[in-house]
C-alpha cells in the first residue's frame, strides 16, 4: 500500500508541475497576443501611410518581420501548452490504470479468499455431518453391561455389536432360544412363562410373557454346531403385575428359564409321554 501511495504522489507532483508550466506559458502567450494586436494596428496604419506615399516601406517591412516573429512565438507556446496538456492526460491515464490494477488485484485476492472460505465452509459442513452421523446414541437410557471397545482408535466392523445397554424404562424384553424341531409350534402372540432361576425363593414363580418376534433363519451358536431359532418375548400386563406383586426388579443378564406354551396337555398325558414315545419308536424299523 505504501509503494502505491508513493507512486501516486509522484504522479500528482508531475501533474502539478505541468499545470504550473502551462500557467506560466499562458501568461507569456497572453503578453505576446497583446503585442500581436499592437503590431497588427501599427502595420495597418503604416500600410496606409505608404499607400499615401507618406510612410516608409522599410519601417513597414520591419514591423511585418517582428509580427511574423510574434506569430512564430505564439505557435511555439501553443504547441508547448498542448504538449503539457497531453502529458497531463497521459499521467492521469497512467494513474487510473495503476489504481484500477490495484483494485483488481485486491478484488481477485478477496475473491480467492472468499472462495477458500466457501471451500472451508463446505468442508466444515461435510465434517459436521460426518461427525453427526459418527455419533452413536442409544435410543433409550440405561446401564451399560457390555462394551467391545475400550480405547480411542479401536475399529468397529460394520454391523458388529459393540455395546449392550440395559434400559431403565422397565419395559423388559427377553431373547430365548428355540430348538428347530419346536419351531413349527411357536408363533407370534403366543404366551410363554418365565421362571427366575436366579432367585432361590422365587424359582416357582411364573412370569407371563408374549412372543413378539421370531427369527426367520436358524442361528448357530459360536464355538459349537448347535443351531437355534431366536424368539423375542415381552412382559404382558399379567407378568408386570407379578413383578410388582413379588417386588422383583429384573436386571439385564439375569439367568431365566422360558417355557413357551406350545400346546395344552393334561397331567396324565404329560406323565405318559415317555411311554408313548417308547412304544412309537418300537414300531420304527432299525
Tab-separated table of C-alpha atoms in Angstrom:
chain	number	residue	atom	x	y	z
A	1	UNK	CA	0.000	0.000	0.000
A	2	UNK	CA	2.875	2.431	0.823
A	3	UNK	CA	4.540	1.756	-2.562
A	4	UNK	CA	1.276	2.531	-4.350
A	5	UNK	CA	0.833	5.717	-2.338
A	6	UNK	CA	4.379	6.874	-3.167
A	7	UNK	CA	3.849	6.165	-6.855
A	8	UNK	CA	0.556	8.077	-6.963
A	9	UNK	CA	2.066	11.029	-5.079
A	10	UNK	CA	4.903	11.184	-7.611
A	11	UNK	CA	2.404	11.290	-10.490
A	12	UNK	CA	0.423	14.028	-8.728
A	13	UNK	CA	3.619	16.094	-8.331
A	14	UNK	CA	4.382	15.727	-12.029
A	15	UNK	CA	0.838	16.815	-12.918
A	16	UNK	CA	1.116	19.846	-10.636
A	17	UNK	CA	4.436	20.820	-12.234
A	18	UNK	CA	2.949	20.534	-15.717
A	19	UNK	CA	-0.041	22.645	-14.678
A	20	UNK	CA	2.369	25.319	-13.399
A	21	UNK	CA	4.275	25.206	-16.697
A	22	UNK	CA	1.003	25.671	-18.580
A	23	UNK	CA	0.102	28.611	-16.359
A	24	UNK	CA	3.496	30.261	-16.976
A	25	UNK	CA	3.320	29.680	-20.740
A	26	UNK	CA	-0.219	31.070	-20.892
A	27	UNK	CA	0.941	34.276	-19.142
A	28	UNK	CA	3.705	34.688	-21.734
A	29	UNK	CA	1.250	33.882	-24.513
A	30	UNK	CA	-1.155	36.496	-23.228
A	31	UNK	CA	1.532	39.217	-23.375
A	32	UNK	CA	2.597	38.160	-26.870
A	33	UNK	CA	-1.016	38.261	-28.053
A	34	UNK	CA	-1.224	41.840	-26.822
A	35	UNK	CA	1.916	42.682	-28.837
A	36	UNK	CA	0.447	40.852	-31.830
A	37	UNK	CA	-2.665	43.011	-31.719
A	38	UNK	CA	-0.492	46.088	-31.354
A	39	UNK	CA	1.634	45.200	-34.391
A	40	UNK	CA	-1.493	44.454	-36.422
A	41	UNK	CA	-2.696	48.019	-35.804
A	42	UNK	CA	0.756	49.553	-36.490
A	43	UNK	CA	1.156	47.599	-39.717
A	44	UNK	CA	-2.283	48.611	-40.905
A	45	UNK	CA	-1.554	52.263	-40.173
A	46	UNK	CA	1.886	52.099	-41.805
A	47	UNK	CA	0.417	50.450	-44.910
A	48	UNK	CA	-1.995	53.373	-45.261
A	49	UNK	CA	0.902	55.871	-44.927
A	50	UNK	CA	2.946	54.019	-47.533
A	51	UNK	CA	-0.044	53.963	-49.804
A	52	UNK	CA	-0.352	57.698	-49.472
A	53	UNK	CA	3.404	57.953	-50.005
A	54	UNK	CA	3.813	59.373	-46.554
A	55	UNK	CA	5.266	56.284	-44.897
A	56	UNK	CA	8.493	54.301	-45.079
A	57	UNK	CA	8.458	50.900	-46.772
A	58	UNK	CA	11.428	49.666	-44.732
A	59	UNK	CA	9.669	50.546	-41.500
A	60	UNK	CA	6.605	48.652	-42.725
A	61	UNK	CA	8.711	45.580	-43.571
A	62	UNK	CA	10.398	45.742	-40.193
A	63	UNK	CA	7.024	45.778	-38.451
A	64	UNK	CA	5.922	42.797	-40.535
A	65	UNK	CA	9.089	40.828	-39.673
A	66	UNK	CA	8.510	41.462	-35.959
A	67	UNK	CA	4.859	40.487	-36.403
A	68	UNK	CA	5.875	37.206	-38.064
A	69	UNK	CA	8.264	36.537	-35.190
A	70	UNK	CA	5.401	37.029	-32.737
A	71	UNK	CA	3.254	34.577	-34.691
A	72	UNK	CA	6.064	32.008	-34.528
A	73	UNK	CA	6.374	32.532	-30.763
A	74	UNK	CA	2.612	32.180	-30.361
A	75	UNK	CA	2.624	28.925	-32.327
A	76	UNK	CA	5.553	27.614	-30.288
A	77	UNK	CA	3.898	28.498	-26.980
A	78	UNK	CA	0.598	26.930	-28.019
A	79	UNK	CA	2.477	23.782	-29.026
A	80	UNK	CA	4.219	23.606	-25.641
A	81	UNK	CA	0.941	24.153	-23.813
A	82	UNK	CA	-0.757	21.379	-25.841
A	83	UNK	CA	2.227	19.107	-25.163
A	84	UNK	CA	1.932	19.764	-21.420
A	85	UNK	CA	-1.796	19.036	-21.557
A	86	UNK	CA	-1.115	15.770	-23.397
A	87	UNK	CA	1.413	14.764	-20.720
A	88	UNK	CA	-1.130	15.545	-18.009
A	89	UNK	CA	-3.704	13.382	-19.793
A	90	UNK	CA	-1.202	10.528	-20.079
A	91	UNK	CA	-0.260	10.819	-16.393
A	92	UNK	CA	-3.920	10.789	-15.371
A	93	UNK	CA	-4.499	7.701	-17.542
A	94	UNK	CA	-1.438	6.054	-16.002
A	95	UNK	CA	-2.725	6.914	-12.535
A	96	UNK	CA	-6.156	5.484	-13.353
A	97	UNK	CA	-4.556	2.284	-14.711
A	98	UNK	CA	-2.466	1.878	-11.554
A	99	UNK	CA	-5.491	2.413	-9.311
A	100	UNK	CA	-7.660	0.008	-11.334
A	101	UNK	CA	-4.890	-2.593	-11.324
A	102	UNK	CA	-4.577	-2.243	-7.568
A	103	UNK	CA	-8.358	-2.574	-7.143
A	104	UNK	CA	-8.498	-5.600	-9.485
A	105	UNK	CA	-5.591	-7.282	-7.690
A	106	UNK	CA	-7.207	-6.736	-4.318
A	107	UNK	CA	-10.588	-7.837	-5.676
A	108	UNK	CA	-9.047	-11.017	-7.081
A	109	UNK	CA	-7.296	-11.728	-3.798
A	110	UNK	CA	-10.506	-11.053	-1.916
A	111	UNK	CA	-12.419	-13.349	-4.281
A	112	UNK	CA	-9.800	-16.063	-3.796
A	113	UNK	CA	-10.132	-15.683	-0.034
A	114	UNK	CA	-13.924	-15.851	-0.320
A	115	UNK	CA	-13.627	-18.958	-2.491
A	116	UNK	CA	-11.293	-20.534	0.052
A	117	UNK	CA	-13.702	-19.627	2.844
A	118	UNK	CA	-16.565	-21.163	0.854
A	119	UNK	CA	-14.488	-24.305	0.319
A	120	UNK	CA	-13.607	-24.425	4.020
A	121	UNK	CA	-17.276	-23.887	4.849
A	122	UNK	CA	-18.237	-26.823	2.615
A	123	UNK	CA	-15.558	-28.967	4.244
A	124	UNK	CA	-16.754	-27.907	7.697
A	125	UNK	CA	-20.312	-28.812	6.741
A	126	UNK	CA	-19.099	-32.159	5.399
A	127	UNK	CA	-17.154	-32.896	8.584
A	128	UNK	CA	-20.051	-31.643	10.705
A	129	UNK	CA	-22.383	-34.112	9.002
A	130	UNK	CA	-19.747	-36.837	9.209
A	131	UNK	CA	-19.284	-36.219	12.931
A	132	UNK	CA	-23.042	-36.013	13.379
A	133	UNK	CA	-23.527	-39.430	11.836
A	134	UNK	CA	-20.458	-40.781	13.593
A	135	UNK	CA	-22.045	-40.141	16.961
A	136	UNK	CA	-23.714	-43.256	18.259
A	137	UNK	CA	-26.664	-42.588	20.508
A	138	UNK	CA	-28.654	-45.119	22.443
A	139	UNK	CA	-32.385	-44.948	21.682
A	140	UNK	CA	-33.090	-45.271	25.376
A	141	UNK	CA	-31.384	-44.545	28.690
A	142	UNK	CA	-29.979	-47.447	30.627
A	143	UNK	CA	-26.969	-49.166	32.119
A	144	UNK	CA	-24.046	-50.363	30.018
A	145	UNK	CA	-23.483	-54.039	30.719
A	146	UNK	CA	-21.124	-54.938	27.859
A	147	UNK	CA	-18.780	-52.949	25.626
A	148	UNK	CA	-16.398	-54.217	22.966
A	149	UNK	CA	-14.127	-51.152	22.681
A	150	UNK	CA	-12.095	-49.676	25.479
A	151	UNK	CA	-9.504	-47.338	23.887
A	152	UNK	CA	-9.577	-44.465	21.355
A	153	UNK	CA	-8.759	-45.557	17.801
A	154	UNK	CA	-10.207	-49.046	18.062
A	155	UNK	CA	-12.055	-50.108	14.904
A	156	UNK	CA	-15.651	-51.311	14.888
A	157	UNK	CA	-16.593	-53.518	11.969
A	158	UNK	CA	-19.828	-52.713	10.083
A	159	UNK	CA	-22.756	-54.453	11.732
A	160	UNK	CA	-20.680	-55.560	14.717
A	161	UNK	CA	-22.419	-55.076	18.100
A	162	UNK	CA	-20.035	-53.282	20.403
A	163	UNK	CA	-22.215	-52.213	23.310
A	164	UNK	CA	-25.154	-53.633	25.238
A	165	UNK	CA	-27.373	-51.402	27.348
A	166	UNK	CA	-29.950	-52.479	29.878
A	167	UNK	CA	-32.844	-49.995	29.559
A	168	UNK	CA	-34.196	-48.140	32.569
A	169	UNK	CA	-37.709	-47.915	31.177
A	170	UNK	CA	-38.940	-51.047	32.952
A	171	UNK	CA	-40.387	-52.447	29.697
A	172	UNK	CA	-38.194	-55.528	29.680
A	173	UNK	CA	-37.766	-57.844	26.721
A	174	UNK	CA	-36.166	-61.268	26.603
A	175	UNK	CA	-34.397	-63.290	23.923
A	176	UNK	CA	-34.886	-67.053	24.132
A	177	UNK	CA	-33.666	-69.948	22.015
A	178	UNK	CA	-35.991	-72.443	20.301
A	179	UNK	CA	-34.969	-75.869	19.041
A	180	UNK	CA	-35.552	-76.245	15.271
A	181	UNK	CA	-37.862	-79.198	15.939
A	182	UNK	CA	-40.108	-76.947	18.040
A	183	UNK	CA	-40.145	-74.025	15.602
A	184	UNK	CA	-43.446	-75.007	13.964
A	185	UNK	CA	-45.176	-74.888	17.343
A	186	UNK	CA	-44.151	-71.302	18.112
A	187	UNK	CA	-45.954	-68.293	16.658
A	188	UNK	CA	-46.261	-64.547	17.226
A	189	UNK	CA	-48.634	-63.666	20.093
A	190	UNK	CA	-48.069	-67.000	21.831
A	191	UNK	CA	-47.742	-66.935	25.615
A	192	UNK	CA	-44.570	-68.032	27.416
A	193	UNK	CA	-43.796	-68.428	31.109
A	194	UNK	CA	-40.537	-67.228	32.645
A	195	UNK	CA	-39.001	-68.756	35.732
A	196	UNK	CA	-36.444	-66.735	37.660
A	197	UNK	CA	-33.880	-69.406	38.418
A	198	UNK	CA	-31.596	-66.743	39.923
A	199	UNK	CA	-33.994	-66.229	42.861
A	200	UNK	CA	-33.901	-69.156	45.290
A	201	UNK	CA	-37.173	-68.304	46.967
A	202	UNK	CA	-38.974	-67.428	43.716
A	203	UNK	CA	-37.918	-70.281	41.469
A	204	UNK	CA	-41.500	-71.476	41.363
A	205	UNK	CA	-42.923	-68.090	40.409
A	206	UNK	CA	-44.070	-67.900	36.775
A	207	UNK	CA	-43.931	-64.563	34.925
A	208	UNK	CA	-46.172	-64.370	31.862
A	209	UNK	CA	-44.703	-63.027	28.596
A	210	UNK	CA	-45.739	-62.970	24.949
A	211	UNK	CA	-43.850	-63.818	21.728
A	212	UNK	CA	-43.416	-60.664	19.603
A	213	UNK	CA	-40.775	-61.758	17.094
A	214	UNK	CA	-39.166	-64.945	15.750
A	215	UNK	CA	-36.081	-65.068	13.517
A	216	UNK	CA	-36.631	-66.479	10.039
A	217	UNK	CA	-33.309	-68.303	9.876
A	218	UNK	CA	-31.541	-70.576	12.327
A	219	UNK	CA	-28.659	-69.162	14.328
A	220	UNK	CA	-25.509	-71.116	15.010
A	221	UNK	CA	-24.090	-70.758	18.498
A	222	UNK	CA	-20.477	-69.556	18.353
A	223	UNK	CA	-17.987	-72.334	19.138
A	224	UNK	CA	-20.475	-75.170	18.603
A	225	UNK	CA	-22.591	-76.841	15.958
A	226	UNK	CA	-25.821	-76.297	17.857
A	227	UNK	CA	-28.433	-74.327	15.909
A	228	UNK	CA	-31.441	-72.489	17.263
A	229	UNK	CA	-34.129	-70.042	16.323
A	230	UNK	CA	-34.345	-66.890	18.459
A	231	UNK	CA	-37.611	-65.518	19.768
A	232	UNK	CA	-38.223	-62.164	21.446
A	233	UNK	CA	-40.558	-62.114	24.447
A	234	UNK	CA	-42.103	-59.127	26.194
A	235	UNK	CA	-43.915	-58.875	29.517
A	236	UNK	CA	-47.686	-58.996	29.468
A	237	UNK	CA	-49.791	-56.923	31.886
A	238	UNK	CA	-50.214	-60.081	33.942
A	239	UNK	CA	-46.448	-60.590	34.030
A	240	UNK	CA	-45.866	-56.980	35.085
A	241	UNK	CA	-48.425	-57.429	37.854
A	242	UNK	CA	-46.487	-60.498	39.114
A	243	UNK	CA	-43.255	-58.498	39.203
A	244	UNK	CA	-44.906	-55.815	41.286
A	245	UNK	CA	-46.593	-58.378	43.494
A	246	UNK	CA	-43.339	-60.092	44.437
A	247	UNK	CA	-41.328	-56.818	44.316
A	248	UNK	CA	-38.971	-58.255	41.708
A	249	UNK	CA	-36.516	-55.959	39.874
A	250	UNK	CA	-35.101	-57.548	36.750
A	251	UNK	CA	-31.530	-56.851	35.663
A	252	UNK	CA	-30.145	-57.442	32.193
A	253	UNK	CA	-28.129	-60.650	32.027
A	254	UNK	CA	-30.135	-62.309	34.784
A	255	UNK	CA	-30.493	-66.098	34.151
A	256	UNK	CA	-34.043	-67.202	33.355
A	257	UNK	CA	-35.831	-70.242	32.027
A	258	UNK	CA	-38.522	-69.741	29.407
A	259	UNK	CA	-41.328	-72.218	28.795
A	260	UNK	CA	-43.305	-71.424	25.678
A	261	UNK	CA	-46.828	-72.782	25.870
A	262	UNK	CA	-46.925	-74.814	22.652
A	263	UNK	CA	-49.998	-76.969	23.343
A	264	UNK	CA	-52.242	-77.851	26.256
A	265	UNK	CA	-51.887	-81.366	27.782
A	266	UNK	CA	-53.398	-82.984	30.837
A	267	UNK	CA	-51.161	-84.096	33.715
A	268	UNK	CA	-51.804	-87.755	32.793
A	269	UNK	CA	-50.816	-87.109	29.142
A	270	UNK	CA	-47.703	-85.307	30.270
A	271	UNK	CA	-46.660	-88.274	32.521
A	272	UNK	CA	-47.431	-90.858	29.811
A	273	UNK	CA	-45.477	-89.018	27.035
A	274	UNK	CA	-42.205	-91.020	27.622
A	275	UNK	CA	-44.126	-94.336	27.458
A	276	UNK	CA	-45.869	-93.276	24.233
A	277	UNK	CA	-42.508	-92.284	22.774
A	278	UNK	CA	-41.011	-95.731	23.575
A	279	UNK	CA	-43.999	-97.516	22.070
A	280	UNK	CA	-43.843	-95.276	18.985
A	281	UNK	CA	-40.136	-95.910	18.474
A	282	UNK	CA	-40.596	-99.706	18.779
A	283	UNK	CA	-42.624	-99.716	15.548
A	284	UNK	CA	-39.850	-97.965	13.648
A	285	UNK	CA	-37.628	-100.357	11.703
A	286	UNK	CA	-33.944	-100.168	12.673
